[in-house]
Amino acid sequence: MKHPVNWFNSLNYACNGLRLLCSERNFRIHLLAAVSVCILSLCLHLSTLEWAFIASAIVLVLVTESINTCIEYLCDFITADYSFAIKKIKDIAAAAVLLSTVYALTLAFIILLPKILYLTTYNYEF
């Protein structure tokens, strides 16, 4: 029988996972993009609803990148040899990241671009 894991241990495991994710190049790229969008969004004074959409899109991308990384590690653990089935699994996981990123970019353009154009048209300074 497994020993129950207390809340503190679970939090510690999750923090270890975040540290591992932050060592991944693609996750760091997505994180940098997320921070950049948040800074721009702060400057543009988004509404609460706009922030909710932006935050949801950011979380979606980071979660899909996390799952993709996990799938890649698992596939590499299963076999170091080339496998067409493993390639398909990795490609599908990467496609999920691509789809979530395209969604986030589309949402960012819909919300942020009109505000940026408005400010640049009227020579507004941040």
PDB file of C-alpha atoms in Angstrom:
ATOM      1  CA  MET A   1       0.000   0.000   0.000  1.00  0.00           C
ATOM      2  CA  LYS A   2       1.294   3.453  -0.919  1.00  0.00           C
ATOM      3  CA  HIS A   3       1.989   5.949   1.805  1.00  0.00           C
ATOM      4  CA  PRO A   4      -0.187   9.042   1.610  1.00  0.00           C
ATOM      5  CA  VAL A   5       1.647  12.079   0.277  1.00  0.00           C
ATOM      6  CA  ASN A   6       1.008  15.230   2.230  1.00  0.00           C
ATOM      7  CA  TRP A   7       0.227  18.571   0.631  1.00  0.00           C
ATOM      8  CA  PHE A   8       3.714  19.991   1.226  1.00  0.00           C
ATOM      9  CA  ASN A   9       5.387  17.050  -0.530  1.00  0.00           C
ATOM     10  CA  SER A  10       3.002  17.381  -3.480  1.00  0.00           C
ATOM     11  CA  LEU A  11       3.824  21.076  -3.750  1.00  0.00           C
ATOM     12  CA  ASN A  12       7.526  20.274  -3.581  1.00  0.00           C
ATOM     13  CA  TYR A  13       7.182  17.747  -6.434  1.00  0.00           C
ATOM     14  CA  ALA A  14       5.318  20.322  -8.522  1.00  0.00           C
ATOM     15  CA  CYS A  15       8.023  22.937  -7.886  1.00  0.00           C
ATOM     16  CA  ASN A  16      10.678  20.413  -8.932  1.00  0.00           C
ATOM     17  CA  GLY A  17       8.702  19.876 -12.128  1.00  0.00           C
ATOM     18  CA  LEU A  18       8.579  23.623 -12.773  1.00  0.00           C
ATOM     19  CA  ARG A  19      12.351  23.861 -12.293  1.00  0.00           C
ATOM     20  CA  LEU A  20      12.817  21.040 -14.791  1.00  0.00           C
ATOM     21  CA  LEU A  21      10.462  22.729 -17.253  1.00  0.00           C
ATOM     22  CA  CYS A  22      12.352  26.010 -16.954  1.00  0.00           C
ATOM     23  CA  SER A  23      15.499  24.187 -18.070  1.00  0.00           C
ATOM     24  CA  GLU A  24      13.782  23.326 -21.372  1.00  0.00           C
ATOM     25  CA  ARG A  25      14.561  25.740 -24.240  1.00  0.00           C
ATOM     26  CA  ASN A  26      11.070  25.763 -25.772  1.00  0.00           C
ATOM     27  CA  PHE A  27       9.394  26.323 -22.410  1.00  0.00           C
ATOM     28  CA  ARG A  28      11.710  29.272 -21.730  1.00  0.00           C
ATOM     29  CA  ILE A  29      10.836  30.740 -25.138  1.00  0.00           C
ATOM     30  CA  HIS A  30       7.110  30.462 -24.382  1.00  0.00           C
ATOM     31  CA  LEU A  31       7.670  31.911 -20.906  1.00  0.00           C
ATOM     32  CA  LEU A  32       9.575  34.893 -22.339  1.00  0.00           C
ATOM     33  CA  ALA A  33       6.769  35.493 -24.836  1.00  0.00           C
ATOM     34  CA  ALA A  34       4.210  35.276 -22.018  1.00  0.00           C
ATOM     35  CA  VAL A  35       6.067  37.808 -19.878  1.00  0.00           C
ATOM     36  CA  SER A  36       6.387  40.134 -22.891  1.00  0.00           C
ATOM     37  CA  VAL A  37       2.655  39.919 -23.598  1.00  0.00           C
ATOM     38  CA  CYS A  38       1.877  40.582 -19.931  1.00  0.00           C
ATOM     39  CA  ILE A  39       4.077  43.689 -19.892  1.00  0.00           C
ATOM     40  CA  LEU A  40       2.490  44.954 -23.110  1.00  0.00           C
ATOM     41  CA  SER A  41      -0.965  44.183 -21.728  1.00  0.00           C
ATOM     42  CA  LEU A  42      -0.206  46.168 -18.580  1.00  0.00           C
ATOM     43  CA  CYS A  43       0.848  49.137 -20.711  1.00  0.00           C
ATOM     44  CA  LEU A  44      -2.344  48.886 -22.769  1.00  0.00           C
ATOM     45  CA  HIS A  45      -4.635  48.797 -19.700  1.00  0.00           C
ATOM     46  CA  LEU A  46      -6.650  45.747 -20.703  1.00  0.00           C
ATOM     47  CA  SER A  47     -10.091  45.161 -19.263  1.00  0.00           C
ATOM     48  CA  THR A  48     -10.684  42.306 -16.844  1.00  0.00           C
ATOM     49  CA  LEU A  49     -12.274  40.202 -19.575  1.00  0.00           C
ATOM     50  CA  GLU A  50      -9.369  40.853 -21.965  1.00  0.00           C
ATOM     51  CA  TRP A  51      -6.921  39.873 -19.221  1.00  0.00           C
ATOM     52  CA  ALA A  52      -8.890  36.679 -18.640  1.00  0.00           C
ATOM     53  CA  PHE A  53      -8.591  35.721 -22.312  1.00  0.00           C
ATOM     54  CA  ILE A  54      -4.889  36.599 -22.485  1.00  0.00           C
ATOM     55  CA  ALA A  55      -4.104  34.724 -19.254  1.00  0.00           C
ATOM     56  CA  SER A  56      -6.072  31.666 -20.405  1.00  0.00           C
ATOM     57  CA  ALA A  57      -4.213  31.594 -23.713  1.00  0.00           C
ATOM     58  CA  ILE A  58      -0.854  31.894 -21.942  1.00  0.00           C
ATOM     59  CA  VAL A  59      -1.708  29.072 -19.537  1.00  0.00           C
ATOM     60  CA  LEU A  60      -2.938  26.908 -22.424  1.00  0.00           C
ATOM     61  CA  VAL A  61       0.377  27.284 -24.270  1.00  0.00           C
ATOM     62  CA  LEU A  62       2.467  26.615 -21.157  1.00  0.00           C
ATOM     63  CA  VAL A  63       0.382  23.561 -20.227  1.00  0.00           C
ATOM     64  CA  THR A  64       0.557  22.065 -23.735  1.00  0.00           C
ATOM     65  CA  GLU A  65       4.310  22.693 -23.824  1.00  0.00           C
ATOM     66  CA  SER A  66       4.595  20.958 -20.438  1.00  0.00           C
ATOM     67  CA  ILE A  67       2.605  17.949 -21.635  1.00  0.00           C
ATOM     68  CA  ASN A  68       4.637  17.832 -24.849  1.00  0.00           C
ATOM     69  CA  THR A  69       7.880  17.829 -22.865  1.00  0.00           C
ATOM     70  CA  CYS A  70       6.568  15.055 -20.629  1.00  0.00           C
ATOM     71  CA  ILE A  71       5.549  12.971 -23.648  1.00  0.00           C
ATOM     72  CA  GLU A  72       8.979  13.459 -25.235  1.00  0.00           C
ATOM     73  CA  TYR A  73      10.757  12.346 -22.049  1.00  0.00           C
ATOM     74  CA  LEU A  74       8.459   9.343 -21.737  1.00  0.00           C
ATOM     75  CA  CYS A  75       9.013   8.330 -25.368  1.00  0.00           C
ATOM     76  CA  ASP A  76      12.789   8.688 -24.983  1.00  0.00           C
ATOM     77  CA  PHE A  77      12.593   6.563 -21.829  1.00  0.00           C
ATOM     78  CA  ILE A  78      10.663   3.829 -23.637  1.00  0.00           C
ATOM     79  CA  THR A  79      13.214   3.467 -26.419  1.00  0.00           C
ATOM     80  CA  ALA A  80      16.378   5.150 -27.603  1.00  0.00           C
ATOM     81  CA  ASP A  81      15.972   3.477 -30.992  1.00  0.00           C
ATOM     82  CA  TYR A  82      14.088   5.098 -33.849  1.00  0.00           C
ATOM     83  CA  SER A  83      10.443   4.119 -33.912  1.00  0.00           C
ATOM     84  CA  PHE A  84       7.870   5.346 -36.400  1.00  0.00           C
ATOM     85  CA  ALA A  85       5.152   5.021 -33.741  1.00  0.00           C
ATOM     86  CA  ILE A  86       7.185   7.133 -31.283  1.00  0.00           C
ATOM     87  CA  LYS A  87       7.780   9.701 -34.032  1.00  0.00           C
ATOM     88  CA  LYS A  88       4.029   9.972 -34.628  1.00  0.00           C
ATOM     89  CA  ILE A  89       3.383  10.384 -30.893  1.00  0.00           C
ATOM     90  CA  LYS A  90       5.986  13.152 -30.618  1.00  0.00           C
ATOM     91  CA  ASP A  91       4.719  14.883 -33.777  1.00  0.00           C
ATOM     92  CA  ILE A  92       1.129  14.891 -32.514  1.00  0.00           C
ATOM     93  CA  ALA A  93       2.234  16.299 -29.149  1.00  0.00           C
ATOM     94  CA  ALA A  94       4.209  19.014 -30.954  1.00  0.00           C
ATOM     95  CA  ALA A  95       1.150  19.769 -33.091  1.00  0.00           C
ATOM     96  CA  ALA A  96      -0.865  20.370 -29.915  1.00  0.00           C
ATOM     97  CA  VAL A  97       1.688  22.991 -28.860  1.00  0.00           C
ATOM     98  CA  LEU A  98       1.537  24.555 -32.309  1.00  0.00           C
ATOM     99  CA  LEU A  99      -2.266  24.724 -32.234  1.00  0.00           C
ATOM    100  CA  SER A 100      -2.324  26.312 -28.783  1.00  0.00           C
ATOM    101  CA  THR A 101       0.346  28.809 -29.840  1.00  0.00           C
ATOM    102  CA  VAL A 102      -1.571  29.778 -32.987  1.00  0.00           C
ATOM    103  CA  TYR A 103      -4.684  30.242 -30.852  1.00  0.00           C
ATOM    104  CA  ALA A 104      -2.767  32.433 -28.376  1.00  0.00           C
ATOM    105  CA  LEU A 105      -1.241  34.532 -31.167  1.00  0.00           C
ATOM    106  CA  THR A 106      -4.623  34.975 -32.836  1.00  0.00           C
ATOM    107  CA  LEU A 107      -6.190  36.026 -29.561  1.00  0.00           C
ATOM    108  CA  ALA A 108      -3.322  38.422 -28.840  1.00  0.00           C
ATOM    109  CA  PHE A 109      -3.700  40.042 -32.265  1.00  0.00           C
ATOM    110  CA  ILE A 110      -7.463  40.379 -31.834  1.00  0.00           C
ATOM    111  CA  ILE A 111      -7.113  42.000 -28.405  1.00  0.00           C
ATOM    112  CA  LEU A 112      -3.813  43.878 -28.585  1.00  0.00           C
ATOM    113  CA  LEU A 113      -3.431  45.001 -32.198  1.00  0.00           C
ATOM    114  CA  PRO A 114      -6.410  47.404 -32.284  1.00  0.00           C
ATOM    115  CA  LYS A 115      -5.173  49.039 -29.074  1.00  0.00           C
ATOM    116  CA  ILE A 116      -1.643  49.387 -30.429  1.00  0.00           C
ATOM    117  CA  LEU A 117      -2.914  50.815 -33.724  1.00  0.00           C
ATOM    118  CA  TYR A 118      -5.139  53.271 -31.882  1.00  0.00           C
ATOM    119  CA  LEU A 119      -2.267  54.475 -29.723  1.00  0.00           C
ATOM    120  CA  THR A 120       0.159  54.803 -32.622  1.00  0.00           C
ATOM    121  CA  THR A 121      -2.426  56.619 -34.744  1.00  0.00           C
ATOM    122  CA  TYR A 122      -2.961  59.262 -32.079  1.00  0.00           C
ATOM    123  CA  ASN A 123       0.738  59.453 -31.064  1.00  0.00           C
ATOM    124  CA  TYR A 124      -0.033  58.341 -27.533  1.00  0.00           C
ATOM    125  CA  GLU A 125       2.982  57.822 -25.286  1.00  0.00           C
ATOM    126  CA  PHE A 126       3.058  55.018 -22.748  1.00  0.00           C
TER     127      PHE A 126
END
